[in-house]
Tab-separated table of C-alpha atoms in Angstrom:
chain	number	residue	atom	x	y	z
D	1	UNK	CA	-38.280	63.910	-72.466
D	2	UNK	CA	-41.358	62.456	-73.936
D	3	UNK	CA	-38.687	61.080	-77.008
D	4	UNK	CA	-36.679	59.622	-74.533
D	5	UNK	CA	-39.241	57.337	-72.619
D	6	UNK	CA	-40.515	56.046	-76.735
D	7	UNK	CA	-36.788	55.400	-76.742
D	8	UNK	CA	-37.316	53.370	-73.776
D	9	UNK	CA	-39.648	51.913	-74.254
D	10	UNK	CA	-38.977	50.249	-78.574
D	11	UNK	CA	-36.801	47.859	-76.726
D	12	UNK	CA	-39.303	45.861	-74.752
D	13	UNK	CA	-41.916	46.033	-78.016
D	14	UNK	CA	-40.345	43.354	-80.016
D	15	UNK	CA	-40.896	40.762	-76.999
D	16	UNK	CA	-44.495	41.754	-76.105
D	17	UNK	CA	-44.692	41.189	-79.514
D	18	UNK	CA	-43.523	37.559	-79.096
D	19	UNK	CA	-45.218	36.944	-75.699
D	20	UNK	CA	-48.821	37.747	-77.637
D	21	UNK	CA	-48.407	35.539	-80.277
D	22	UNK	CA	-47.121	33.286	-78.352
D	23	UNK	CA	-50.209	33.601	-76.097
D	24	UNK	CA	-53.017	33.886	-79.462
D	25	UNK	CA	-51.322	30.474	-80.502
D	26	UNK	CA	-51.329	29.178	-77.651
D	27	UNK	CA	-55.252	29.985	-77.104
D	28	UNK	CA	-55.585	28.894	-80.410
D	29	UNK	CA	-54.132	25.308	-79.834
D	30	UNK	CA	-56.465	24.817	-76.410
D	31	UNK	CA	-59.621	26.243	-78.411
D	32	UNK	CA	-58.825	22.978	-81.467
D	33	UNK	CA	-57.748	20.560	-78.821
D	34	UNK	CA	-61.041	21.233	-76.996
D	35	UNK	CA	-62.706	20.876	-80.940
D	36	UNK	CA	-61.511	17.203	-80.523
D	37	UNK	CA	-63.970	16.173	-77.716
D	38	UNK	CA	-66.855	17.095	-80.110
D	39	UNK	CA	-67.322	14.537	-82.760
D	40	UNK	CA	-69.429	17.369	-84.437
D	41	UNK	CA	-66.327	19.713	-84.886
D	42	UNK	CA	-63.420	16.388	-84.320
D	43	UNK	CA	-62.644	15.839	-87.779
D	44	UNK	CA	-61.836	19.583	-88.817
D	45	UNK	CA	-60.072	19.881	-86.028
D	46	UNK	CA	-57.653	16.783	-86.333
D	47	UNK	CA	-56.556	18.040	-89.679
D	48	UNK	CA	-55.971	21.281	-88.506
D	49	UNK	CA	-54.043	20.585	-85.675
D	50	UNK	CA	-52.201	17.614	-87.456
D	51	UNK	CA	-50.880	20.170	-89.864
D	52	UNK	CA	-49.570	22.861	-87.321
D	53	UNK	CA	-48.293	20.300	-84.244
D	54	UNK	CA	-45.050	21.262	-85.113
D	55	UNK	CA	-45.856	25.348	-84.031
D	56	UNK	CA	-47.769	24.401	-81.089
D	57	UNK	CA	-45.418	24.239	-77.967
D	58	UNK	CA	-45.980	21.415	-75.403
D	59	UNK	CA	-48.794	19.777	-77.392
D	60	UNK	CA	-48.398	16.669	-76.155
D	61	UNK	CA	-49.147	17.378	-72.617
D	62	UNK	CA	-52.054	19.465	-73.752
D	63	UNK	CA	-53.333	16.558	-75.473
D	64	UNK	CA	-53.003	13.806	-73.067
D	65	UNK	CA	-54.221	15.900	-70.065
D	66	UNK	CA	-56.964	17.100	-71.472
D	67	UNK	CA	-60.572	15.696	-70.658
D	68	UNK	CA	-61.567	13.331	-73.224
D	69	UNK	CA	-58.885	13.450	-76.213
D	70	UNK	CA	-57.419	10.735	-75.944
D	71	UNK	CA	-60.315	8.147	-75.540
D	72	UNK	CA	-61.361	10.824	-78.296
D	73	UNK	CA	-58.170	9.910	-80.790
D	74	UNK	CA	-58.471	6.283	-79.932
D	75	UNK	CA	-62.369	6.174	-80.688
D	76	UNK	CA	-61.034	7.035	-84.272
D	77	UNK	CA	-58.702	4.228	-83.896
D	78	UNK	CA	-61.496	1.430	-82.865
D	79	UNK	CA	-64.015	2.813	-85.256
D	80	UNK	CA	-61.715	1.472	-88.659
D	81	UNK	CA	-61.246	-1.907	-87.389
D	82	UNK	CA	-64.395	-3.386	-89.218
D	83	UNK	CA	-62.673	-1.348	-92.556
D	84	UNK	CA	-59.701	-3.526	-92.369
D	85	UNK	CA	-61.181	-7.187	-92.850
D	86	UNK	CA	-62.489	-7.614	-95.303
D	87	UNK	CA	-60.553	-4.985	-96.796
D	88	UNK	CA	-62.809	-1.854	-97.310
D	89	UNK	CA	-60.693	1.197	-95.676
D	90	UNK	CA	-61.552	3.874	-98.264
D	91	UNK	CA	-58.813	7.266	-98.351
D	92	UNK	CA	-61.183	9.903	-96.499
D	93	UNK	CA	-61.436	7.213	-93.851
D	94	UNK	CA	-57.637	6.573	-93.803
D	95	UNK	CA	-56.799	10.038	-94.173
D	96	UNK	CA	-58.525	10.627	-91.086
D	97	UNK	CA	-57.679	8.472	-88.770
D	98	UNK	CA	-53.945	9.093	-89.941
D	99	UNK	CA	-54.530	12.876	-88.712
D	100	UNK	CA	-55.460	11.173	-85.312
D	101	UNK	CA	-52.284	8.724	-85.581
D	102	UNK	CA	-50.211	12.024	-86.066
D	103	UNK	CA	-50.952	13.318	-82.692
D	104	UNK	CA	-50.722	9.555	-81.203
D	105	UNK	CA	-47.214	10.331	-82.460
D	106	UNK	CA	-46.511	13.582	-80.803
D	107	UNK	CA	-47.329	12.635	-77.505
D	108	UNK	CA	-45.505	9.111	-78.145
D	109	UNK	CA	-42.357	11.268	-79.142
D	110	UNK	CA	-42.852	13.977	-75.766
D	111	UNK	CA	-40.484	12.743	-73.118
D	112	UNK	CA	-43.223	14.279	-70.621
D	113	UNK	CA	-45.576	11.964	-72.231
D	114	UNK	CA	-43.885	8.654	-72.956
D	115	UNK	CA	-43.996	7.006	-70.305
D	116	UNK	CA	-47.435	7.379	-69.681
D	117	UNK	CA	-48.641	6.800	-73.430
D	118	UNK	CA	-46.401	3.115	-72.700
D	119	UNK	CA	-47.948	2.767	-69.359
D	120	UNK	CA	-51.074	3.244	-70.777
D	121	UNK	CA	-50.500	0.347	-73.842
D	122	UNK	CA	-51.259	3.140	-76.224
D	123	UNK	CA	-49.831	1.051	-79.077
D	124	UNK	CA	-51.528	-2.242	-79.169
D	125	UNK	CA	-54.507	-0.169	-80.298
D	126	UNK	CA	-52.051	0.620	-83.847
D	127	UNK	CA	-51.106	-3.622	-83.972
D	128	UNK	CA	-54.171	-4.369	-86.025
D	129	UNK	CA	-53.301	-1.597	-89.028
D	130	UNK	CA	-49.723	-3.343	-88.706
D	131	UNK	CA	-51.369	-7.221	-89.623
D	132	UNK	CA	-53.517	-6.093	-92.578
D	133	UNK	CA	-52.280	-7.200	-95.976
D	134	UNK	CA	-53.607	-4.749	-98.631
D	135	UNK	CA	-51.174	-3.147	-100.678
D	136	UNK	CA	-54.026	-0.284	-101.726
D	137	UNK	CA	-53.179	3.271	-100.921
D	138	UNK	CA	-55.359	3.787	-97.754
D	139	UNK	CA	-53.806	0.676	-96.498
D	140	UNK	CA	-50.247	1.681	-97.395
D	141	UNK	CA	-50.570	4.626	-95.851
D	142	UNK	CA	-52.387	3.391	-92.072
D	143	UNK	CA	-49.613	0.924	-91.906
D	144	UNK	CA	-46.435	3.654	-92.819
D	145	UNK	CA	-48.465	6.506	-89.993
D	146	UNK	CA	-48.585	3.827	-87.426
D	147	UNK	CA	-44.994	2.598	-88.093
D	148	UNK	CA	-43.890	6.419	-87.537
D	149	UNK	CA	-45.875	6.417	-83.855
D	150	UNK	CA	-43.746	2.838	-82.899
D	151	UNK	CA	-40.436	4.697	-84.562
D	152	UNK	CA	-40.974	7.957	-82.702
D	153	UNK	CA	-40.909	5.664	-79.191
D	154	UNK	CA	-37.836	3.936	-80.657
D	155	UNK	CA	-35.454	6.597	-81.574
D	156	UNK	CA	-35.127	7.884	-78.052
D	157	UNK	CA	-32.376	4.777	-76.963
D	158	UNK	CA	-34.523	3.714	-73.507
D	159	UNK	CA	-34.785	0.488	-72.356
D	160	UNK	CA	-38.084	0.936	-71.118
D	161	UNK	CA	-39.440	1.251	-74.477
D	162	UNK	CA	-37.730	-2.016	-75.697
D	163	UNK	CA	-38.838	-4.008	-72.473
D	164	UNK	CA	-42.501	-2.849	-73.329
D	165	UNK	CA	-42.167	-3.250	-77.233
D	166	UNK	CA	-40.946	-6.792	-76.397
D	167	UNK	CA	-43.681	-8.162	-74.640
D	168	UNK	CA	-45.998	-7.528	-77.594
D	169	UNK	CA	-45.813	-8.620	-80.915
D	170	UNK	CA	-44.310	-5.809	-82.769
D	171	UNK	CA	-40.844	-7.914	-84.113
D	172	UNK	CA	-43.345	-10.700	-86.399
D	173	UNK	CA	-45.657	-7.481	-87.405
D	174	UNK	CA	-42.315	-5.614	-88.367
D	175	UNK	CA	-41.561	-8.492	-90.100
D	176	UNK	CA	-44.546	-8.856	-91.558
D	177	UNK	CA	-44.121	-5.351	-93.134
D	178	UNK	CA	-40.467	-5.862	-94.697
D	179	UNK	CA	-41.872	-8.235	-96.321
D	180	UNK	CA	-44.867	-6.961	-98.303
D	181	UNK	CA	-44.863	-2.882	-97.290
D	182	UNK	CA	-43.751	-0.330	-99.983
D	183	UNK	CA	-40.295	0.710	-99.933
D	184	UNK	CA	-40.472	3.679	-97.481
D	185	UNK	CA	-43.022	1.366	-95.342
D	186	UNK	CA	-40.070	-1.059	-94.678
D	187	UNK	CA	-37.866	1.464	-94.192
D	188	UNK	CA	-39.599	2.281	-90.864
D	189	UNK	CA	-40.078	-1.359	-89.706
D	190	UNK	CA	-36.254	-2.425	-90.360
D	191	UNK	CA	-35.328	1.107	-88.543
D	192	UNK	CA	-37.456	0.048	-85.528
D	193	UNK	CA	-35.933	-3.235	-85.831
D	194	UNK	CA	-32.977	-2.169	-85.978
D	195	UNK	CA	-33.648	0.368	-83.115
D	196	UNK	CA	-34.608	-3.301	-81.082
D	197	UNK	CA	-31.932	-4.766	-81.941
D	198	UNK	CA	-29.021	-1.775	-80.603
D	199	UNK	CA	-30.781	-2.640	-76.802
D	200	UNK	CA	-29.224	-5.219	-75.206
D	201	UNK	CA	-32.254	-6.673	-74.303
D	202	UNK	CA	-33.699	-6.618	-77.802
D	203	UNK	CA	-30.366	-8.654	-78.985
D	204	UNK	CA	-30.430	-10.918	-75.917
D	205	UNK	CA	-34.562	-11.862	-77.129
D	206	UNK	CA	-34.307	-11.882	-80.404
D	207	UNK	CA	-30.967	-14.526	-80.417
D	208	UNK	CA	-32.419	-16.623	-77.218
D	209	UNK	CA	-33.902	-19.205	-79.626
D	210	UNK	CA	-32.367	-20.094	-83.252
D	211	UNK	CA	-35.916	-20.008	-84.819
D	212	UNK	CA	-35.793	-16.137	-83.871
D	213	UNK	CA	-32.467	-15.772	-85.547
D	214	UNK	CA	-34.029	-17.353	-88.388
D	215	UNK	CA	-37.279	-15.276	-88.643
D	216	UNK	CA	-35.363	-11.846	-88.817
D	217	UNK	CA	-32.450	-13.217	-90.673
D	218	UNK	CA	-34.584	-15.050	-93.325
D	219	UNK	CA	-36.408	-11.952	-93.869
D	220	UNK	CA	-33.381	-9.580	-94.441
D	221	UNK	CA	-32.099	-12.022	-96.943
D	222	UNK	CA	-35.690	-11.588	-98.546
D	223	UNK	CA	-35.451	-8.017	-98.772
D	224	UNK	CA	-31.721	-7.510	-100.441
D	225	UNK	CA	-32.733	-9.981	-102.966
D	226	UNK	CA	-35.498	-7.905	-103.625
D	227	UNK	CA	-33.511	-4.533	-103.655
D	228	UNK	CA	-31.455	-6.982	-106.272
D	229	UNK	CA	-34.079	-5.288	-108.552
D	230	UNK	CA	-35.422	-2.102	-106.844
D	231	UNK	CA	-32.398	-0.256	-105.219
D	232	UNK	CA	-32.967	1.681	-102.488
D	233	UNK	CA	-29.737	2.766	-100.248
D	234	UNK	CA	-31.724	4.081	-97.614
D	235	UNK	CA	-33.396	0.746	-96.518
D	236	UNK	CA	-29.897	-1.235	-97.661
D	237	UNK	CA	-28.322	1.116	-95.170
D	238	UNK	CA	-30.672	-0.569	-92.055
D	239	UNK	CA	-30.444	-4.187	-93.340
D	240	UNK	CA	-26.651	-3.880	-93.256
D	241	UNK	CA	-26.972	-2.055	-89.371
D	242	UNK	CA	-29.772	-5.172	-88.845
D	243	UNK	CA	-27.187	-7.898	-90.248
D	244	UNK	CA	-24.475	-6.048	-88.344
D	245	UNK	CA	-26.039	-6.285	-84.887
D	246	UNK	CA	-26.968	-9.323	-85.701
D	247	UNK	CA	-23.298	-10.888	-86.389
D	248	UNK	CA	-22.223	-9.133	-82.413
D	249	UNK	CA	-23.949	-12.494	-81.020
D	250	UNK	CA	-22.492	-15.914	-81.306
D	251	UNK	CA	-25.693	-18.016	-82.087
D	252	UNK	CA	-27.554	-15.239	-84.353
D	253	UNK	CA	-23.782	-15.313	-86.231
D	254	UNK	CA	-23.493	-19.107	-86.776
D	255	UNK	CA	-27.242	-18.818	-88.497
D	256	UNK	CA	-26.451	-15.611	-90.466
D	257	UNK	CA	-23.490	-17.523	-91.767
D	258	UNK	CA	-26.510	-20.563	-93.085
D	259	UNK	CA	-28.610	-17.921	-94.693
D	260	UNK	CA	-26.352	-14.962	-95.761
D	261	UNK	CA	-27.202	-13.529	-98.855
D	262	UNK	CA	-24.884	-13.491	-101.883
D	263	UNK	CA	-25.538	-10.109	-103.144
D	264	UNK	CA	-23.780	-8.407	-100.140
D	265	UNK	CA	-20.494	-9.814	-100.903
D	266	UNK	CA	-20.774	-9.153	-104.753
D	267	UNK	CA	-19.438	-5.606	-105.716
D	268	UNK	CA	-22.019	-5.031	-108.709
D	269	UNK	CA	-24.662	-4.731	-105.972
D	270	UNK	CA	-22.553	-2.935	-103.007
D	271	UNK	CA	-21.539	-0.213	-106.001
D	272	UNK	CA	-24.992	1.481	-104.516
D	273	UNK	CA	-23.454	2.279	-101.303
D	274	UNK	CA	-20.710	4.072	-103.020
D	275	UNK	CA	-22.371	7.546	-101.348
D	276	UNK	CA	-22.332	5.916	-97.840
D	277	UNK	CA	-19.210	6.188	-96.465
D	278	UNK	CA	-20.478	5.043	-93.253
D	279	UNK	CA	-22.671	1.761	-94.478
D	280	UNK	CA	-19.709	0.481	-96.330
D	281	UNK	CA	-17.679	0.663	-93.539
D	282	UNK	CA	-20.280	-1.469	-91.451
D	283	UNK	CA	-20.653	-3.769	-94.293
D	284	UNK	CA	-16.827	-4.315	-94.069
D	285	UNK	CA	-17.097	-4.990	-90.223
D	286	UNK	CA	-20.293	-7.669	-90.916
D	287	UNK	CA	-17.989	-9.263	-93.305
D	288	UNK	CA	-15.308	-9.651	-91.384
D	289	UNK	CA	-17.702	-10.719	-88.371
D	290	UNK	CA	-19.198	-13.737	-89.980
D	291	UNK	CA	-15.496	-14.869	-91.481
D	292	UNK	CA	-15.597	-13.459	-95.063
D	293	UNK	CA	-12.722	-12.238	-96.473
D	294	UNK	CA	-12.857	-8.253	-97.920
């Protein structure tokens, strides 16, 4: 009999098992967020949590509901801004404000937090990293972490998120970054650009003037020349879904058709998208779009 009840009882030990550590990392995730409202213990603490977010569950509500941590994470923020002009932003001092940026982007990515880190005009504290100009390392690396908190709001398709992104000044800053980011930098800024663009709004305000339709289209042609002599198929692959977008309004069209750049019509340079099925199929449609025969 006493056999029997062990018996019984193996079955339920594998989930206590679970529902402890569950609980231990649980306590352990309150016990480093609460490390954040000390600046004593803050900066241990945002690498440490930075480096596990992805095993704590429901950190984002944890972190924007508990006393202090965000003004806490945006205190980092403020306290760069006299680093970036003139530029001085040194890689411990990147690094760590980066860690806070990482959590910025889990609660920006949360769909219980969204809305309230939008609400709240979270973002417009990141637009100054976006403007700076420094191709150094710490630089390079501020700009790419704050792109990835504006992409994680992006890749959920909501119109709220455009309508917000919109009234700021995040299209010239993305612009600003395919321009003179590294490669994986402008990446991220053509994908949110891109992401803009698929909203109807984002089309409708980006083609309601032709001096728009230049800005973005100017800049695209920029970039493939430049990919004329660094390949990448990854960031060709969001140029052609940019240009493609693009070419679905009449006015943005008629400009693409002034400014369109050679190389996408020449097969020397396509021959990289030999891999992507999908890319040279949108290429295709774009070409056909602006009147360009295959």
């Amino acid at each position: 009999q006493q056999q029997q009840q062990q018996q019984q009882q193996q079955p339920h030990q594998p989930g206590g098992n679970a529902n402890a550590g569950t609980t231990t990392s649980s306590a352990k995730m309150e016990q480093l967020v609460a490390a954040l409202q000390d600046p004593e213990t803050r900066e241990n603490a945002l690498l440490d949590i930075s480096k596990r977010r992805d095993a704590f569950v429901d950190l984002a509500p944890v972190l924007w509901h508990s006393y202090g941590v965000i003004p806490a994470l945006l205190q980092e923020i403020v306290a760069i801004y006299p680093l970036l002009s003139p530029p001085s932003l040194t890689n411990h001092a990147s690094n760590r404000v980066c860690n806070a940026l990482a959590l910025l982007q889990c609660v920006a990515s949360h769909p219980d937090t969204r809305a309230q880190f939008l609400n709240a005009h979270v973002p417009l504290f990141l637009y100054p990293f976006l403007n700076t100009v420094s191709k150094t390392r710490p630089f390079e690396y501020l700009r790419l972490t704050s792109l990835g908190v504006i992409g994680a709001l992006v890749k959920v398709d909501d119109t709220e998120v455009i309508n917000f992104l919109l009234s700021t000044e995040i299209i010239p800053l993305c612009l600003r970054t395919m321009e003179l980011g590294s490669e994986l930098s402008k990446t991220v800024a053509t994908f949110i650009v891109q992401k803009i663009l698929s909203d109807e709004v984002g089309l409708a305000y980006t083609c309601a003037t032709a001096e728009r339709c230049y800005a973005v289209g100017s800049v695209l042609g920029g970039m493939v020349a430049q990919l004329a002599e660094q390949p990448s198929a990854r960031l060709l692959k969001h140029i052609v879904r940019c240009y493609l977008r693009l070419s679905d309004n009449p006015r943005a069209a008629e400009c693409l058709r002034r400014c369109f750049p050679d190389q996408l019509r020449d097969p020397a340079f396509t021959a990289h998208l030999k891999d992507d099925a999908a890319t040279q199929k949108w290429l295709g449609q774009l070409l056909v779009q602006l009147g360009y025969s295959l």
